[in-house]
Amino acid sequence: MLPTPISAVTIDGRAFFVKRDDLIDPYLSGNKYRKLYTLVHTPKERFDTVISYGGTQSNAMLSIAKLCFDKGWRFLYYTKPLSQRQKEEVSGNFRYALEFGMEHKEVPHAIYKEFIASLTAQTDDRTFLLHQGGAVKEAKAGIAALAKEIQKQNPPVKALATPSGTGTTALFLALALPQYRVYTTPCVGDGAYLTKQMEALGEIPKNLVVLEPPKKHPFGKPNLEFYKLYVKLLEQTGIEFDLLYAPSMWKMVLEKTTEKILYIHSGGVIGNESMLKRYQKGSIKGD
Ligand SMILES: *Cc1c(COP(=O)(O)O)cnc(C)c1O
């Protein structure tokens, strides 16, 4: 569904807008669609195989799997060895990616780094190697397309918000839309780590504002506060957000900002399946 619609919502009595990039495709959604934009628009005859690597529940993995399924490309995905829990219980993103034909290969810890580094040399003209977090050059084009949609729709806001993993989305959005303030928050490491990641991609513009949470929360670990916020957002807006990134961003937006904001829904909702299972198992740690 493109251009994606913008929903008007109210949270705790405050008006917000949500850019519904979660509606692009259930499996290839949000900023992963935007970041894979160039590949999405590559004719299927161009490649036979896509290779990537990373975590077994990553949103990027599922998105690539869906893309390869649609294109008829072989998808090889390398990870570190699965834990006992992961082996016993194939769920969420990993399960769907396997259903889309992803060929999963475990690489022993001891040689993982070396192995990943060697992939570039093995890649031929018919194979596309996608580095973890999405290819940078390709991502820029897709985020620029998102920026264009926002400009055209022109919602009555001067600020946007989008949570960061690698920071690729937030940085390219801020660069493409200098007339907007772009709020982000680090979800994977701390603010210094995020800044370093973004600096490697380009110069950080003044309109990009990093809101750093006072307390660092380990990425992907069940957290009672996040879960409660996820439920609250669902109840008040009718929109399901992801459990890994969105709660962190919304918490900062609700606590540290006052203006009207367009929140970019970066998808990742399918990943909630495996996260919710962990919450149900009672592994929530409160604060
Ligand atoms: C991947 C992802 C992010 C992080 O995007 P980056 O461009 O790596 O910063 C944020 N939200 C969701 C839902 C994601 O899947």
Short mmCIF file of C-alpha atoms and ligand atoms in Angstrom, two decimals:
data_model
loop_
_atom_site.label_atom_id
_atom_site.label_comp_id
_atom_site.label_asym_id
_atom_site.label_seq_id
_atom_site.Cartn_x
_atom_site.Cartn_y
_atom_site.Cartn_z
CA MET A 1 0.00 0.00 0.00
CA LEU A 2 1.88 3.06 -1.27
CA PRO A 3 1.89 5.90 -0.47
CA THR A 4 1.10 4.70 3.07
CA PRO A 5 -1.71 6.56 4.83
CA ILE A 6 -1.31 8.81 7.87
CA SER A 7 -3.55 8.09 10.89
CA ALA A 8 -4.56 10.76 13.40
CA VAL A 9 -4.52 9.36 16.96
CA THR A 10 -4.79 10.58 20.54
CA ILE A 11 -2.56 9.27 23.32
CA ASP A 12 -3.18 10.43 26.88
CA GLY A 13 -5.19 13.32 25.47
CA ARG A 14 -2.38 14.47 23.16
CA ALA A 15 -2.80 14.50 19.37
CA PHE A 16 -0.34 12.63 17.17
CA PHE A 17 -0.06 11.44 13.61
CA VAL A 18 1.25 8.01 12.58
CA LYS A 19 2.76 7.29 9.17
CA ARG A 20 1.51 3.77 8.49
CA ASP A 21 4.54 2.13 6.94
CA ASP A 22 3.45 -0.98 8.85
CA LEU A 23 0.74 -1.40 6.19
CA ILE A 24 3.11 -1.80 3.22
CA ASP A 25 3.22 -5.61 3.56
CA PRO A 26 2.78 -7.76 6.68
CA TYR A 27 6.19 -9.40 6.21
CA LEU A 28 8.13 -6.78 4.28
CA SER A 29 7.08 -3.69 6.17
CA GLY A 30 8.17 -0.39 7.59
CA ASN A 31 11.69 0.87 7.21
CA LYS A 32 12.85 -2.58 6.04
CA TYR A 33 10.79 -2.12 2.89
CA ARG A 34 12.22 1.38 2.54
CA LYS A 35 15.76 0.10 3.09
CA LEU A 36 15.31 -2.74 0.58
CA TYR A 37 13.72 -0.33 -1.91
CA THR A 38 16.37 -0.71 -4.59
CA LEU A 39 16.24 -4.52 -4.43
CA VAL A 40 12.43 -4.42 -4.46
CA HIS A 41 12.67 -2.53 -7.75
CA THR A 42 15.37 -4.80 -9.24
CA PRO A 43 14.06 -7.15 -11.97
CA LYS A 44 14.06 -10.74 -10.76
CA GLU A 45 16.23 -11.83 -13.70
CA ARG A 46 19.15 -9.79 -12.31
CA PHE A 47 20.02 -12.14 -9.40
CA ASP A 48 19.72 -15.82 -8.42
CA THR A 49 20.67 -15.55 -4.79
CA VAL A 50 20.69 -13.13 -1.87
CA ILE A 51 23.03 -13.75 1.05
CA SER A 52 22.75 -12.11 4.45
CA TYR A 53 23.56 -12.76 8.10
CA GLY A 54 22.61 -11.64 11.61
CA GLY A 55 20.14 -12.55 14.36
CA THR A 56 17.47 -15.25 14.08
CA GLN A 57 14.55 -13.00 15.03
CA SER A 58 15.58 -9.91 13.12
CA ASN A 59 12.94 -7.93 11.23
CA ALA A 60 15.43 -7.45 8.39
CA MET A 61 15.79 -11.24 7.97
CA LEU A 62 12.05 -11.74 7.60
CA SER A 63 11.78 -8.84 5.16
CA ILE A 64 14.57 -10.21 2.96
CA ALA A 65 12.98 -13.68 3.08
CA LYS A 66 9.66 -12.28 1.87
CA LEU A 67 11.38 -10.26 -0.85
CA CYS A 68 13.29 -13.34 -2.10
CA PHE A 69 10.10 -15.39 -2.00
CA ASP A 70 8.33 -12.80 -4.16
CA LYS A 71 11.27 -12.61 -6.59
CA GLY A 72 12.01 -16.33 -6.76
CA TRP A 73 15.54 -15.78 -5.44
CA ARG A 74 17.39 -18.23 -3.23
CA PHE A 75 18.03 -16.77 0.22
CA LEU A 76 20.99 -17.96 2.30
CA TYR A 77 21.08 -16.65 5.86
CA TYR A 78 23.98 -17.18 8.25
CA THR A 79 23.68 -16.93 12.02
CA LYS A 80 25.61 -17.97 15.09
CA PRO A 81 24.53 -21.40 16.45
CA LEU A 82 20.94 -21.53 17.72
CA SER A 83 20.35 -21.84 21.45
CA GLN A 84 18.46 -24.84 22.83
CA ARG A 85 15.39 -22.65 23.30
CA GLN A 86 15.51 -21.44 19.71
CA LYS A 87 15.87 -25.01 18.43
CA GLU A 88 12.92 -26.30 20.42
CA GLU A 89 10.64 -23.44 19.61
CA VAL A 90 10.76 -22.15 16.06
CA SER A 91 8.48 -19.12 16.10
CA GLY A 92 7.92 -15.54 15.00
CA ASN A 93 10.13 -14.00 12.35
CA PHE A 94 12.35 -17.08 12.12
CA ARG A 95 9.45 -19.45 11.47
CA TYR A 96 7.92 -17.24 8.79
CA ALA A 97 11.30 -16.69 7.11
CA LEU A 98 11.80 -20.48 6.90
CA GLU A 99 8.30 -20.80 5.46
CA PHE A 100 9.30 -18.29 2.78
CA GLY A 101 12.12 -20.67 1.81
CA MET A 102 15.04 -19.12 3.68
CA GLU A 103 18.01 -21.51 3.89
CA HIS A 104 19.42 -21.12 7.36
CA LYS A 105 23.06 -21.96 8.10
CA GLU A 106 24.67 -21.91 11.51
CA VAL A 107 28.28 -20.74 11.74
CA PRO A 108 30.33 -21.73 14.81
CA HIS A 109 31.13 -18.85 17.19
CA ALA A 110 34.87 -19.32 16.83
CA ILE A 111 34.93 -18.61 13.09
CA TYR A 112 31.84 -16.40 12.75
CA LYS A 113 33.60 -13.05 12.26
CA GLU A 114 36.13 -14.45 9.84
CA PHE A 115 33.42 -16.29 7.93
CA ILE A 116 31.25 -13.20 7.52
CA ALA A 117 34.25 -11.20 6.33
CA SER A 118 34.97 -13.87 3.71
CA LEU A 119 31.47 -13.65 2.18
CA THR A 120 32.35 -10.66 -0.01
CA ALA A 121 35.06 -12.59 -1.83
CA GLN A 122 32.67 -15.48 -2.48
CA THR A 123 29.96 -13.32 -4.02
CA ASP A 124 29.59 -13.47 -7.80
CA ASP A 125 27.67 -11.25 -10.23
CA ARG A 126 24.43 -13.21 -9.80
CA THR A 127 24.49 -12.95 -6.02
CA PHE A 128 23.60 -9.98 -3.86
CA LEU A 129 25.26 -9.75 -0.46
CA LEU A 130 23.24 -7.74 2.04
CA HIS A 131 25.15 -6.62 5.07
CA GLN A 132 23.49 -6.66 8.48
CA GLY A 133 21.13 -3.75 8.96
CA GLY A 134 20.60 -3.27 5.23
CA ALA A 135 22.75 -1.88 2.46
CA VAL A 136 23.47 1.78 3.02
CA LYS A 137 23.42 3.19 -0.52
CA GLU A 138 20.22 1.30 -1.29
CA ALA A 139 18.64 2.47 1.96
CA LYS A 140 19.18 6.13 1.13
CA ALA A 141 17.02 5.90 -2.01
CA GLY A 142 14.20 4.20 -0.11
CA ILE A 143 14.20 6.66 2.77
CA ALA A 144 14.23 9.51 0.24
CA ALA A 145 11.04 8.03 -1.23
CA LEU A 146 9.51 8.01 2.27
CA ALA A 147 10.56 11.65 2.74
CA LYS A 148 8.91 12.58 -0.55
CA GLU A 149 5.64 10.95 0.53
CA ILE A 150 5.66 12.88 3.80
CA GLN A 151 6.32 16.17 2.01
CA LYS A 152 3.48 15.51 -0.39
CA GLN A 153 1.02 14.50 2.35
CA ASN A 154 2.16 17.51 4.36
CA PRO A 155 0.66 16.68 7.79
CA PRO A 156 0.34 19.68 10.16
CA VAL A 157 3.54 18.92 12.12
CA LYS A 158 7.08 20.25 12.30
CA ALA A 159 8.57 17.17 13.96
CA LEU A 160 8.93 13.46 13.19
CA ALA A 161 9.93 10.54 15.41
CA THR A 162 11.48 7.19 14.52
CA PRO A 163 13.39 4.77 16.78
CA SER A 164 16.94 3.73 15.91
CA GLY A 165 18.81 0.48 15.64
CA THR A 166 21.62 1.34 13.24
CA GLY A 167 20.32 4.91 12.91
CA THR A 168 20.16 4.62 9.12
CA THR A 169 16.46 5.52 8.92
CA ALA A 170 16.63 8.48 11.30
CA LEU A 171 19.77 9.94 9.73
CA PHE A 172 18.65 9.70 6.10
CA LEU A 173 15.21 11.02 7.03
CA ALA A 174 16.73 14.03 8.80
CA LEU A 175 19.02 14.69 5.84
CA ALA A 176 16.15 14.42 3.35
CA LEU A 177 13.79 16.63 5.42
CA PRO A 178 15.81 19.54 6.86
CA GLN A 179 12.59 21.53 7.45
CA TYR A 180 11.45 19.00 10.09
CA ARG A 181 12.95 18.19 13.47
CA VAL A 182 13.60 14.41 13.58
CA TYR A 183 13.54 12.79 17.00
CA THR A 184 15.11 9.39 17.53
CA THR A 185 16.21 7.23 20.44
CA PRO A 186 18.91 4.56 20.64
CA CYS A 187 17.34 1.11 21.12
CA VAL A 188 20.36 -1.17 20.62
CA GLY A 189 23.27 0.59 22.32
CA ASP A 190 23.59 3.96 24.06
CA GLY A 191 23.55 7.43 22.50
CA ALA A 192 27.31 7.51 21.95
CA TYR A 193 27.17 4.21 20.06
CA LEU A 194 24.29 5.44 17.91
CA THR A 195 26.10 8.69 17.11
CA LYS A 196 29.18 6.72 16.05
CA GLN A 197 27.10 4.49 13.79
CA MET A 198 25.43 7.47 12.16
CA GLU A 199 28.68 9.38 11.72
CA ALA A 200 29.95 6.44 9.67
CA LEU A 201 27.03 7.01 7.26
CA GLY A 202 27.21 10.77 6.92
CA GLU A 203 27.33 14.08 8.71
CA ILE A 204 24.69 14.36 11.43
CA PRO A 205 22.50 17.38 10.69
CA LYS A 206 21.29 19.83 13.35
CA ASN A 207 17.62 18.89 12.90
CA LEU A 208 18.29 15.34 14.16
CA VAL A 209 17.65 15.16 17.90
CA VAL A 210 18.70 12.07 19.85
CA LEU A 211 16.62 11.57 22.99
CA GLU A 212 18.61 9.25 25.21
CA PRO A 213 16.66 7.23 27.76
CA PRO A 214 17.97 7.76 31.32
CA LYS A 215 18.21 4.02 31.83
CA LYS A 216 19.67 1.62 29.30
CA HIS A 217 17.54 -1.39 28.57
CA PRO A 218 19.11 -4.52 26.99
CA PHE A 219 17.80 -4.83 23.44
CA GLY A 220 15.21 -7.57 22.97
CA LYS A 221 14.87 -8.38 26.65
CA PRO A 222 11.27 -8.53 27.91
CA ASN A 223 10.48 -5.45 29.96
CA LEU A 224 7.27 -4.77 31.87
CA GLU A 225 7.27 -1.04 31.16
CA PHE A 226 7.59 -1.64 27.41
CA TYR A 227 4.83 -4.21 27.47
CA LYS A 228 2.46 -1.88 29.34
CA LEU A 229 3.18 0.92 26.88
CA TYR A 230 2.57 -1.46 23.93
CA VAL A 231 -0.84 -2.35 25.42
CA LYS A 232 -1.68 1.29 26.13
CA LEU A 233 -0.82 2.35 22.57
CA LEU A 234 -2.88 -0.51 21.16
CA GLU A 235 -5.88 0.38 23.34
CA GLN A 236 -5.78 4.13 22.73
CA THR A 237 -4.86 4.18 19.02
CA GLY A 238 -6.04 0.80 17.72
CA ILE A 239 -2.61 0.46 16.12
CA GLU A 240 -0.25 -2.38 17.00
CA PHE A 241 3.35 -1.23 17.34
CA ASP A 242 6.43 -3.43 17.59
CA LEU A 243 7.70 -4.46 21.04
CA LEU A 244 11.43 -3.96 20.40
CA TYR A 245 11.81 -0.39 19.18
CA ALA A 246 8.51 1.49 19.40
CA PRO A 247 7.99 1.48 23.19
CA SER A 248 11.36 3.12 23.72
CA MET A 249 10.64 5.89 21.21
CA TRP A 250 7.10 6.49 22.42
CA LYS A 251 8.27 6.69 26.02
CA MET A 252 10.75 9.44 25.12
CA VAL A 253 8.26 11.26 22.90
CA LEU A 254 5.58 11.24 25.61
CA GLU A 255 7.99 12.31 28.35
CA LYS A 256 10.39 14.69 26.62
CA THR A 257 8.48 16.46 23.84
CA THR A 258 5.42 18.70 23.68
CA GLU A 259 4.86 19.52 20.00
CA LYS A 260 2.71 17.73 17.46
CA ILE A 261 4.63 14.82 16.01
CA LEU A 262 4.36 12.45 13.07
CA TYR A 263 5.53 9.05 14.29
CA ILE A 264 6.95 6.82 11.56
CA HIS A 265 5.60 3.31 12.18
CA SER A 266 8.54 1.19 11.09
CA GLY A 267 6.64 -2.10 11.08
CA GLY A 268 8.11 -5.20 12.72
CA VAL A 269 4.75 -6.29 14.13
CA ILE A 270 5.15 -9.96 13.06
CA GLY A 271 8.13 -10.10 15.43
CA ASN A 272 5.75 -9.51 18.33
CA GLU A 273 4.59 -13.12 18.11
CA SER A 274 7.79 -14.53 19.59
CA MET A 275 8.19 -11.61 22.01
CA LEU A 276 4.64 -11.99 23.35
CA LYS A 277 5.33 -15.70 23.92
CA ARG A 278 8.25 -14.77 26.11
CA TYR A 279 6.07 -12.32 28.04
CA GLN A 280 3.41 -15.00 28.52
CA LYS A 281 6.01 -17.37 29.91
CA GLY A 282 6.36 -14.97 32.79
CA SER A 283 9.85 -13.81 32.01
CA ILE A 284 8.90 -10.13 32.35
CA LYS A 285 11.20 -8.19 34.54
CA GLY A 286 9.66 -5.13 36.09
CA ASP A 287 11.44 -1.99 37.16
C1 LIG B 1 14.93 -2.17 11.99
C2 LIG B 1 13.95 -1.40 12.76
C3 LIG B 1 14.29 -0.15 13.34
C4 LIG B 1 15.68 0.42 13.27
O1 LIG B 1 16.02 0.96 12.02
P1 LIG B 1 17.48 1.52 11.73
O2 LIG B 1 17.42 2.10 10.38
O3 LIG B 1 18.43 0.36 11.80
O4 LIG B 1 17.82 2.52 12.79
C5 LIG B 1 13.29 0.54 14.02
N1 LIG B 1 12.04 0.03 14.15
C6 LIG B 1 11.69 -1.16 13.62
C7 LIG B 1 10.30 -1.67 13.82
C8 LIG B 1 12.62 -1.92 12.90
O5 LIG B 1 12.26 -3.10 12.39
#
